[in-house]
XYZ file of C-alpha atoms in Angstrom:
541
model
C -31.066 -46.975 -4.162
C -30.034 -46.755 -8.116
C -28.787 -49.958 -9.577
C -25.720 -48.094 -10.506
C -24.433 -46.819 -7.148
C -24.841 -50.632 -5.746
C -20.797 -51.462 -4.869
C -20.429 -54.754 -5.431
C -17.220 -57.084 -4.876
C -16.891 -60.851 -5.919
C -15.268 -63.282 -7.398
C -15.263 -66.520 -8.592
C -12.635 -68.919 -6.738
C -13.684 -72.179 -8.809
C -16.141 -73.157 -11.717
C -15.972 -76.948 -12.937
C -19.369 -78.138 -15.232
C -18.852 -81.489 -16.168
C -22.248 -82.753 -18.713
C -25.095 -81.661 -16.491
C -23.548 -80.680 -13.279
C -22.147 -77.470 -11.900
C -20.041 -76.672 -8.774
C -18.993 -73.469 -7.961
C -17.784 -71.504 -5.224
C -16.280 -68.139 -4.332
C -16.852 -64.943 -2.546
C -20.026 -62.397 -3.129
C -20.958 -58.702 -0.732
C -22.277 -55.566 -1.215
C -20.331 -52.789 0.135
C -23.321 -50.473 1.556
C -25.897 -53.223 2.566
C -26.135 -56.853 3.826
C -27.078 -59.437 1.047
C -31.046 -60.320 1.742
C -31.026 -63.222 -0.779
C -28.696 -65.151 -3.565
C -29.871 -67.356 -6.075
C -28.483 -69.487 -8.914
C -30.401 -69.014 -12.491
C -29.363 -71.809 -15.115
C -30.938 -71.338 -18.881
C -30.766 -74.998 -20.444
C -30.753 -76.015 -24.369
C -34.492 -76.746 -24.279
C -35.553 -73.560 -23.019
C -35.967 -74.603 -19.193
C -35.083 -72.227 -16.345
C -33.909 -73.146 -13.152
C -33.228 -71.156 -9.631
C -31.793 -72.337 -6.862
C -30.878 -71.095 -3.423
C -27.018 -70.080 -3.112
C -25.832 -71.691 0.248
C -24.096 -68.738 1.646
C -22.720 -66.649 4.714
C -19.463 -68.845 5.035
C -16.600 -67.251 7.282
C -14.253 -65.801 4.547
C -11.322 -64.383 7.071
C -8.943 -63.572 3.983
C -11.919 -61.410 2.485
C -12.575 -59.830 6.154
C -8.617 -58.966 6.334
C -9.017 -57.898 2.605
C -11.703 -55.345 3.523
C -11.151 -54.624 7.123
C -13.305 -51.548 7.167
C -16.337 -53.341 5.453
C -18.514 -55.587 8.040
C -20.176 -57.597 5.224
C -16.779 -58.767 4.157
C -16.221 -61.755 6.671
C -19.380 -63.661 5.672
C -19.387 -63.470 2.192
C -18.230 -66.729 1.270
C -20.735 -68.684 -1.014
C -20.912 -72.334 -2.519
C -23.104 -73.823 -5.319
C -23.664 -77.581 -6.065
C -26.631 -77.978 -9.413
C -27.572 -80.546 -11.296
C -30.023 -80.846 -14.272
C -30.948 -83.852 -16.849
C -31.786 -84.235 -21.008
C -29.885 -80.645 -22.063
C -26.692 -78.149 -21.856
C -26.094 -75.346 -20.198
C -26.214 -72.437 -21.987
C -25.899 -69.542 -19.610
C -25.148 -69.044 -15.739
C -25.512 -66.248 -13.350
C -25.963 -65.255 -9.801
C -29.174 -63.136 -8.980
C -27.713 -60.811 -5.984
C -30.745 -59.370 -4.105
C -29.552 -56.454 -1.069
C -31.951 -55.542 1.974
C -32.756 -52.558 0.049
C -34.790 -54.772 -2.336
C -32.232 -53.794 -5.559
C -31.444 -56.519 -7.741
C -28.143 -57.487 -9.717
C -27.108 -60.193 -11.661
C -23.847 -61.791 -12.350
C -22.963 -63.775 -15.018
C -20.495 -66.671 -14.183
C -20.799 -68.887 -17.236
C -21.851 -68.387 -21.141
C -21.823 -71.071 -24.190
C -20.953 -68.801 -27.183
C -21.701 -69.810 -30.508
C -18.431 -70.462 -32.828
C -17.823 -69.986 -36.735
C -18.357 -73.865 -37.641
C -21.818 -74.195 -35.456
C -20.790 -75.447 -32.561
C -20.334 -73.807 -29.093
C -17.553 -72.835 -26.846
C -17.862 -71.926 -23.019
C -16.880 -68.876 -21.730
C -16.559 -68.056 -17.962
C -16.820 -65.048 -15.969
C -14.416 -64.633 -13.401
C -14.948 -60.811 -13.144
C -14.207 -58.890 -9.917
C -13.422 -55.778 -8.212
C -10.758 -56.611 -6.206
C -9.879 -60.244 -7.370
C -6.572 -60.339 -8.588
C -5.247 -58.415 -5.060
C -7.228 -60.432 -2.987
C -5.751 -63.082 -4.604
C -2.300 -62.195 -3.832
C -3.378 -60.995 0.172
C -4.386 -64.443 0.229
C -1.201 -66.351 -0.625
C 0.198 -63.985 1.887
C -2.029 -64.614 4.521
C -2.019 -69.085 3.811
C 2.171 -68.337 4.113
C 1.314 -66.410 7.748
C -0.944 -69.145 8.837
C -4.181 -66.925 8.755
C -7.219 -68.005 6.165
C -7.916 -70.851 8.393
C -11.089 -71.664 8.094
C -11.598 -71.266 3.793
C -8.022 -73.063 3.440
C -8.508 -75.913 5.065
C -11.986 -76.595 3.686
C -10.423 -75.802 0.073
C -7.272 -78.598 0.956
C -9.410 -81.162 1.697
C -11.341 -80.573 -1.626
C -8.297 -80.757 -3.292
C -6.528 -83.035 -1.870
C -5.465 -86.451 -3.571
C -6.180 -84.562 -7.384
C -6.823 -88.142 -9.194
C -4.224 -88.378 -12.502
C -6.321 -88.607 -16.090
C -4.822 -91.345 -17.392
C -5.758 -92.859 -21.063
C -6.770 -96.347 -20.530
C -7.688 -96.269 -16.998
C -9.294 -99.846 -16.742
C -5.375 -101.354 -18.184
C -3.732 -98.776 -15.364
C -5.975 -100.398 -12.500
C -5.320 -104.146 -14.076
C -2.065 -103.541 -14.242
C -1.888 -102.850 -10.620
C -4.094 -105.598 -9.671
C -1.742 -108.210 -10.871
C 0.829 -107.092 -9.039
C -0.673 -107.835 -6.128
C 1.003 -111.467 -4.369
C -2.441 -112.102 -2.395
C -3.471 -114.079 -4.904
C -7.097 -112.814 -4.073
C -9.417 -110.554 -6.355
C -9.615 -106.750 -4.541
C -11.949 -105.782 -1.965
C -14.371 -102.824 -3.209
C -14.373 -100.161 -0.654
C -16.782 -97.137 -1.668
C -16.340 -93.607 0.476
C -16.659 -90.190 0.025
C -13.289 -87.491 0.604
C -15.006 -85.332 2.655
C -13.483 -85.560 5.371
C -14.666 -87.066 9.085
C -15.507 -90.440 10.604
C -16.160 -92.481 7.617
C -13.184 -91.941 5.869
C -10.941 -92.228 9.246
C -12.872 -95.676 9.309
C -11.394 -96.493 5.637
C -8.449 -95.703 6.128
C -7.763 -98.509 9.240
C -10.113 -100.916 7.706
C -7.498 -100.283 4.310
C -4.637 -100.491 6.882
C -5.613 -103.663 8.245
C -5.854 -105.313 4.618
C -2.113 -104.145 4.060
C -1.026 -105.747 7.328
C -2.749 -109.015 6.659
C -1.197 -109.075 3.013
C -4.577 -108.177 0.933
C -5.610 -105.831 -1.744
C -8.242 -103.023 -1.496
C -9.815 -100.709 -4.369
C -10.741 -97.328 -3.358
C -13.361 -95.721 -5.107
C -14.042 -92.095 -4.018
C -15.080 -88.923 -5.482
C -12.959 -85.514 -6.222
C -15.348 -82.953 -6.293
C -13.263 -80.182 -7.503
C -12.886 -81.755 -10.818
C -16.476 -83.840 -10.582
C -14.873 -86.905 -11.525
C -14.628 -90.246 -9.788
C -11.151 -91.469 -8.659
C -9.707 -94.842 -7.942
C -6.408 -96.231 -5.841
C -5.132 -99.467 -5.446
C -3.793 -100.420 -1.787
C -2.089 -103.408 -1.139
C 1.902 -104.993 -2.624
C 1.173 -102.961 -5.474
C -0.265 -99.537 -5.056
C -1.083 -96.671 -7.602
C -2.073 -92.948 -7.180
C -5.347 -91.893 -7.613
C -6.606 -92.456 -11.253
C -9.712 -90.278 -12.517
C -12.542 -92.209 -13.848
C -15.472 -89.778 -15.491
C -17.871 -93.028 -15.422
C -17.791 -96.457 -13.457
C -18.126 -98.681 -16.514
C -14.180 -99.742 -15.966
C -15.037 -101.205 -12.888
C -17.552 -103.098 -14.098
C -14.867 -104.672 -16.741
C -12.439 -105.288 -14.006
C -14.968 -107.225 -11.476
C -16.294 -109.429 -14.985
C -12.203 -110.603 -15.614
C -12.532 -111.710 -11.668
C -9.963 -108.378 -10.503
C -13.022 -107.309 -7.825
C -15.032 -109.640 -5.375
C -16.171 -107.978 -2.190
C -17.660 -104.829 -1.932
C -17.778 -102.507 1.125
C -20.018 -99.440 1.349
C -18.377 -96.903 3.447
C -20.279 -93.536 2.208
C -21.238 -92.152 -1.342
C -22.279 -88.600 -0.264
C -20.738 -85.822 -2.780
C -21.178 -88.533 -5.466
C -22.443 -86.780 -8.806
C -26.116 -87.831 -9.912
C -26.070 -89.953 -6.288
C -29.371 -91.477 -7.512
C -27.285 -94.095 -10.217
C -24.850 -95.250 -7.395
C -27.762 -97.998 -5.956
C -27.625 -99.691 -9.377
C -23.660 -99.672 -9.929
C -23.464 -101.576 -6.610
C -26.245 -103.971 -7.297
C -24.727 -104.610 -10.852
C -21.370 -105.044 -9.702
C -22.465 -107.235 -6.961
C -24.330 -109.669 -9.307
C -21.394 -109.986 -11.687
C -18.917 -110.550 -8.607
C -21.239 -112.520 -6.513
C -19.210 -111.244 -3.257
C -19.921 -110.359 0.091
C -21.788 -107.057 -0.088
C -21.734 -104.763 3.268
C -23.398 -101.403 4.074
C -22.266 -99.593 6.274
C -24.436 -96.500 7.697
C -21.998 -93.919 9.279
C -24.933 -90.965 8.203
C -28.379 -91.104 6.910
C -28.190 -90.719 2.934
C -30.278 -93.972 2.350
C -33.371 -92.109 3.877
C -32.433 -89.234 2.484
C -30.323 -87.162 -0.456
C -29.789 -84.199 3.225
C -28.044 -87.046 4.535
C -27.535 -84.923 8.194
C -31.586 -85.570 8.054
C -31.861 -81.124 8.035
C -34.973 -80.664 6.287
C -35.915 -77.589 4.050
C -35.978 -75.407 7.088
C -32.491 -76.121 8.331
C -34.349 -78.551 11.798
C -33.405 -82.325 11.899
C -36.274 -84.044 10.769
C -36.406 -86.927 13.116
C -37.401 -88.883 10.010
C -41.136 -87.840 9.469
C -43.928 -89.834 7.141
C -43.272 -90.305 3.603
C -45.858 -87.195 2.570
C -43.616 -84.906 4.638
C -40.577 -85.972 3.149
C -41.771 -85.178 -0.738
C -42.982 -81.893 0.433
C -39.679 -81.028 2.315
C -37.104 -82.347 -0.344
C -38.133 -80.020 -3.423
C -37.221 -76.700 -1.239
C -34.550 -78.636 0.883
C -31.200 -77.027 -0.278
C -29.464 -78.580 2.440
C -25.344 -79.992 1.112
C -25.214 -82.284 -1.407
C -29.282 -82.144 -2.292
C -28.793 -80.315 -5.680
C -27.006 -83.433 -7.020
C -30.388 -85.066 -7.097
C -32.299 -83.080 -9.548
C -35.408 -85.386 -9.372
C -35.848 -84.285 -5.776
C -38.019 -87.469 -5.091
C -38.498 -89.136 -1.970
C -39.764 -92.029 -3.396
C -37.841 -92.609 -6.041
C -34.858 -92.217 -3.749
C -35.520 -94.852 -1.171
C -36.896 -97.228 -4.018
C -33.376 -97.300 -5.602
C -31.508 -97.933 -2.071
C -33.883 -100.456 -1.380
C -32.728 -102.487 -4.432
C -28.767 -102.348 -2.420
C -30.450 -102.807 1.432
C -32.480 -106.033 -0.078
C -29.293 -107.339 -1.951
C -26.672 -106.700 1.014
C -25.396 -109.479 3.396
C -25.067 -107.163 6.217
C -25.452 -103.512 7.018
C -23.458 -102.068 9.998
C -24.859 -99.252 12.391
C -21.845 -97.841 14.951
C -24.841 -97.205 17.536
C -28.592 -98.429 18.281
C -30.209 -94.907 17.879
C -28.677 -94.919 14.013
C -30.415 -98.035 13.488
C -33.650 -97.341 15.083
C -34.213 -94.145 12.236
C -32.989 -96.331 10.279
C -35.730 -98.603 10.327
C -38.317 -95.545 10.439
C -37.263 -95.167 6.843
C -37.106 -98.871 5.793
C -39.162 -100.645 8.860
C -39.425 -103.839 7.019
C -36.303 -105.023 6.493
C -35.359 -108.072 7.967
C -33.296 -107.532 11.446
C -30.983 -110.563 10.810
C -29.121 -108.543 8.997
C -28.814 -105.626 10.714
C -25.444 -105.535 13.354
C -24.789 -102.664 15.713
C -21.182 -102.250 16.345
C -19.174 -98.858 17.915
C -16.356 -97.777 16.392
C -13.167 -99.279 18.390
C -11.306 -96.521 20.327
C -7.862 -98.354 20.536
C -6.546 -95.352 18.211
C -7.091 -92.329 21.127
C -4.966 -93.745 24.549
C -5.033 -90.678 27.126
C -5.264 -90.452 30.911
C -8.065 -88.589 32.995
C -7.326 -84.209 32.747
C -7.757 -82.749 35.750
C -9.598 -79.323 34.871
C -10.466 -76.711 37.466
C -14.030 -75.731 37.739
C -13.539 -73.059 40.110
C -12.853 -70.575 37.967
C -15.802 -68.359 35.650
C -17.355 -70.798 32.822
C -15.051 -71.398 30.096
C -16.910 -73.558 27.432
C -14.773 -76.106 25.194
C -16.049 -77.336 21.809
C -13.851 -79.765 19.715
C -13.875 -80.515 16.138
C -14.954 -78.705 12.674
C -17.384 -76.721 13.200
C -20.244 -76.465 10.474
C -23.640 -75.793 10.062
C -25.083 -79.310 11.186
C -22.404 -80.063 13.592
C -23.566 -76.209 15.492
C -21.904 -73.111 14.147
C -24.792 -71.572 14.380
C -24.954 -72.589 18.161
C -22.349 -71.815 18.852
C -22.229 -68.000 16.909
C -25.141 -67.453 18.753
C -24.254 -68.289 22.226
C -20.988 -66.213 21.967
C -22.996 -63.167 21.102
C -25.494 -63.849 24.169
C -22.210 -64.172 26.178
C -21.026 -60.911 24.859
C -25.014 -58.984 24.906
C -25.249 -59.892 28.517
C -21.562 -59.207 29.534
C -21.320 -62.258 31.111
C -17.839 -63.329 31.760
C -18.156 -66.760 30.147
C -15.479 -67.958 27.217
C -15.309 -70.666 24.340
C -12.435 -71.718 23.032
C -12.996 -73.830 19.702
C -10.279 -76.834 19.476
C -10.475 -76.886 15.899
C -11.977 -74.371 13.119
C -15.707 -73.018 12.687
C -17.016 -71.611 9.195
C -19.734 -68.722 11.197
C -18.216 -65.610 11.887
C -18.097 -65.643 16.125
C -17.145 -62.890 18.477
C -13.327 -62.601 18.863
C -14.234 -60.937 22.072
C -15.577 -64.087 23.710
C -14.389 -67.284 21.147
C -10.854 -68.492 20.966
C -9.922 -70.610 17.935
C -6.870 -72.985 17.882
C -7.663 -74.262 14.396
C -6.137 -77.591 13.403
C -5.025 -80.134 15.646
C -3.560 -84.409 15.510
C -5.164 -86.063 17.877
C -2.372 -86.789 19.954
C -1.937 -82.915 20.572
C -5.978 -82.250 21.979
C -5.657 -83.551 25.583
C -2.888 -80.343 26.223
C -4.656 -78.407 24.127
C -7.730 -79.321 26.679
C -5.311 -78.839 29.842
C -3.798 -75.600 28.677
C -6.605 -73.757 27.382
C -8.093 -73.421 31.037
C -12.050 -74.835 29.816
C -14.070 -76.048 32.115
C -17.092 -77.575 30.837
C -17.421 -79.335 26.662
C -20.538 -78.715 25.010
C -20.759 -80.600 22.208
C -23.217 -78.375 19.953
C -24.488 -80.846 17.115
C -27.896 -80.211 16.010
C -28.123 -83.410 14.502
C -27.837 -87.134 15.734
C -24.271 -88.317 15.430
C -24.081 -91.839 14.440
C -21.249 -92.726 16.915
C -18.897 -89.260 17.836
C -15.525 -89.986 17.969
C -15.278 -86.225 20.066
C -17.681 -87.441 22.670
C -15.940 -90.378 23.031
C -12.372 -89.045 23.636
C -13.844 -86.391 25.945
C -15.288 -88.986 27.871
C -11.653 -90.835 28.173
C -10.231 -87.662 29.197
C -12.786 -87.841 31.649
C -14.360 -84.528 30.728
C -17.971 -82.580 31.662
C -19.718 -82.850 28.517
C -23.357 -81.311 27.807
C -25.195 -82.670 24.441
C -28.389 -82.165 22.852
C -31.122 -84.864 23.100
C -30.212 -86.390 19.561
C -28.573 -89.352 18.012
C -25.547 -91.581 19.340
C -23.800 -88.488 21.162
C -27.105 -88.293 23.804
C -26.462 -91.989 24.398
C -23.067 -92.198 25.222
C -23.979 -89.102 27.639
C -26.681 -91.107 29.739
C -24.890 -93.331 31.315
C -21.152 -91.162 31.391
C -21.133 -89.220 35.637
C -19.909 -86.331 34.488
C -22.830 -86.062 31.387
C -25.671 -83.580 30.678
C -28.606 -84.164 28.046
C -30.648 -81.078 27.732
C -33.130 -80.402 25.095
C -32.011 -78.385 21.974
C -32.394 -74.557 23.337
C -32.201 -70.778 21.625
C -28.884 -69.120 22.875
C -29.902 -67.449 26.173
C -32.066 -70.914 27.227
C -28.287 -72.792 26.083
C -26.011 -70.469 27.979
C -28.389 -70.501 30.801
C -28.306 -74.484 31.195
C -24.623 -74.433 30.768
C -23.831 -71.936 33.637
C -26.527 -74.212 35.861
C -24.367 -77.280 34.559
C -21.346 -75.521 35.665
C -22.461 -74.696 39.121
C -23.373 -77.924 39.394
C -19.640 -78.720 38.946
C -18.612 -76.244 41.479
C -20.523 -77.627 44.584
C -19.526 -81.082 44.064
């Protein structure tokens, strides 16, 4: 095929590069053949060159509905996290590779040279069909369609942080206001979105109740920047902080005493955050606790996916320097080292210097300590989450009728999209007459034929979703260990049939719940084979 007859649409949604990190994200297909490969190409100030997989094939439904007739459209979506060290950016572009084997490049970033020496950025947002698109879309958010792409792209946005000029002074003057009479707890978390910041947000609660102070420190990663909030008799909004030093002046004038680790994952340059915590600890002198909701101290692919998209089960040291360099798995590109070694060395300076680290299971803990198997076990406490949020009496479900397959929550890549895109096209290959309905949203394009999707839900309003929806059987699809589950949890209050894979916190809660299945982790026809056996099972009881 000739370059020139190659019909490309894209377009850049969002481009932020902040010193020597770049996030991007946006929409990329080729209108006569599937995409075989898509790589990031960065030209630095010191001559280096650097490629890096594009994570790609996110469900786009507002580029689908854009480009109904096209079937490349609806998993086009594409997002890029890079970081580099010791020089600028001078050029970026995407290297587009089609099954064919043609190549094309797109530039999405260029430092131009101005009159007076210096340099000026200039970014491509070129595109075929970007400025319609971009009004279908408001259209379609107004209708309640773009599910999937808007509600990732509101949590990333959510609580924008204010830029503020003397943001230290804004934070002090906060502080003081505060009639605790006690310096701030330190509570560190991600805004990503899950279990760890649902934990925050009750453990902040709690300190309200009880008349105490708490600093948030969290990251926005659509603007790369750090943001802070006071909580407590006298709050703020968030504040943007492009470096940590302020809170390093605010813990020296006494403001900051205690410091609680919740989750730094989507922090940039995630390597530095070790030493901010063990410097602000020794000029505090508080009470330091870590608390391990995923796996990031063993690892920058914090879900513990190695390089080819498997959990890992946490394999010898050798392993791990081989896999990280090729891993491209999340938040990985923030680590441009990509070394094992150095990695752990720098979390064991905050694991040695913490009073206690907190594990919401016993199977977190145990791969815990086949990262770090010396440290000393007085310190270690396993304790599950409280459920005293989720109050719900037993569903009664009918399990007479054909298999109808319910799976709660977000769906993305480590939590089972994948699974669960797979399954649904074995349902629909072998015309079985199974269903799934998804109580929540799923970013792999599925079968509308066989997969139902509620999107968004409180939980107060799942257990009718549950009883309405007419599913018999809850597979919870996870292809990595959960460190608690909430989900299995309320599905076993509801008193539910759950199946889980052999991994993590979620196959331990299963063992001992009646109405659980463990199976091993299994290739679509294997899976929907084991469920149908699980729901006959169901039937003759």
């Amino acid at each position: 095929m000739d370059m020139r007859e190659i019909q490309l649409h894209y377009n850049i949604d969002h481009l932020v590069i902040k010193a020597d990190v770049l996030l991007c994200w946006g929409w990329i297909f080729c209108e006569d053949d599937p995409l075989a490969d898509l790589q990031l190409r960065l030209s630095l100030t010191d001559g280096r060159v650097i490629e890096r997989t594009v994570e790609r094939g996110k469900l786009r439904e507002d580029v689908r509905d854009a480009f109904p007739q096209n079937l490349n459209a609806a998993a086009s979506g594409f997002m890029i996290i890079s970081a580099w060290t010791d020089a600028e950016l001078t050029t970026a572009e995407l290297i587009v590779t089609i099954t064919s084997g043609v190549r094309k490049y797109v530039p999405i970033y260029q430092r131009e040279s101005v009159a007076n020496g210096g340099f000026m950025p200039r970014k491509q947002h070129s595109s075929r069909m970007g400025v319609t698109l971009a009004l279908r879309a408001f259209r379609l958010i107004r209708i309640g369609h773009f599910k999937v792409f808007w509600e990732k792209m509101r949590r990333y946005f959510a609580a924008h942080p204010a830029r503020v000029r003397d943001p230290a002074e804004a934070l002090r003057v906060a502080l003081k206001g505060t009639n605790s009479g006690d310096p701030a707890l330190l509570v560190i978390d991600h805004d990503l979105g899950g279990g760890a910041p649902q934990y925050r947000s009750r453990l902040i609660e709690q300190r309200i109740k009880a008349g105490k102070t708490s600093l948030l420190l969290t990251f926005h990663v659509p603007t790369l920047n750090f943001a802070t909030q006071v909580y407590g008799p006298s709050g703020t909004g968030r504040i943007a902080l492009t470096e940590l030093d302020p809170l390093l002046e605010l813990a020296r004038e006494g403001w900051i005493r205690d410091i609680y680790f919740n989750n730094s994952v989507s922090f940039r340059h995630p390597e530095r955050v070790p030493d901010f915590i063990c410097a602000l600890r020794k000029i505090s002198g508080g009470h330091l606790t870590l608390a391990v909701h995923d796996f990031n101290m063993l690892c920058p692919s914090h879900f513990l996916l190695n390089s080819s998209g498997k959990f890992c089960d946490v394999p010898a040291t050798h392993v791990c320097a081989s896999c990280l360099p090729l891993n491209q798995e999340g938040f990985v590109n923030f680590f441009p080292a990509r070394d094992i070694r150095l990695w752990r060395s720098n979390w064991r300076k905050v694991i040695d210097e913490a009073d206690e680290l907190v594990f919401f299971s016993h199977s977190t803990k145990q791969l815990f300590l086949k990262a770090y198997p010396d440290v000393e076990r007085g310190r270690l406490h396993v304790r599950p989450h409280a459920m005293d949020y989720f109050r719900v009496q037993p569903l009664h479900i009918s399990s007479s009728s054909k298999l109808h397959i319910g799976v709660v929550g977000n769906i993305g890549r480590h939590k089972g999209s994948q699974v669960i895109a797979q399954l649904a096209n074995t349902i629909k290959e072998q015309g079985c007459e199974a269903r799934i309905t998804i109580f929540g949203l799923i970013d792999e394009p599925v079968s509308k034929e066989v997969v139902t999707i509620t999107g968004r839900y409180s939980h107060e309003e799942l257990p009718n979703l549950i009883a309405k929806s007419g599913v018999n059987l809850m597979l919870l699809p996870s292809i990595v260990p959960e460190t608690f589950s909430y989900v299995i949890h309320e599905l076993i209050q509801m008193e539910l049939p759950i199946v889980c894979f052999n991994l993590g916190a979620q196959a331990d809660a299963l063992r001992d719940y009646t109405l659980g299945r463990v199976i091993p982790p299994l290739d679509a026809g294997e899976l929907l084979d084991a469920l149908l056996v699980a729901h006959d099972d169901l039937r003759t009881r």
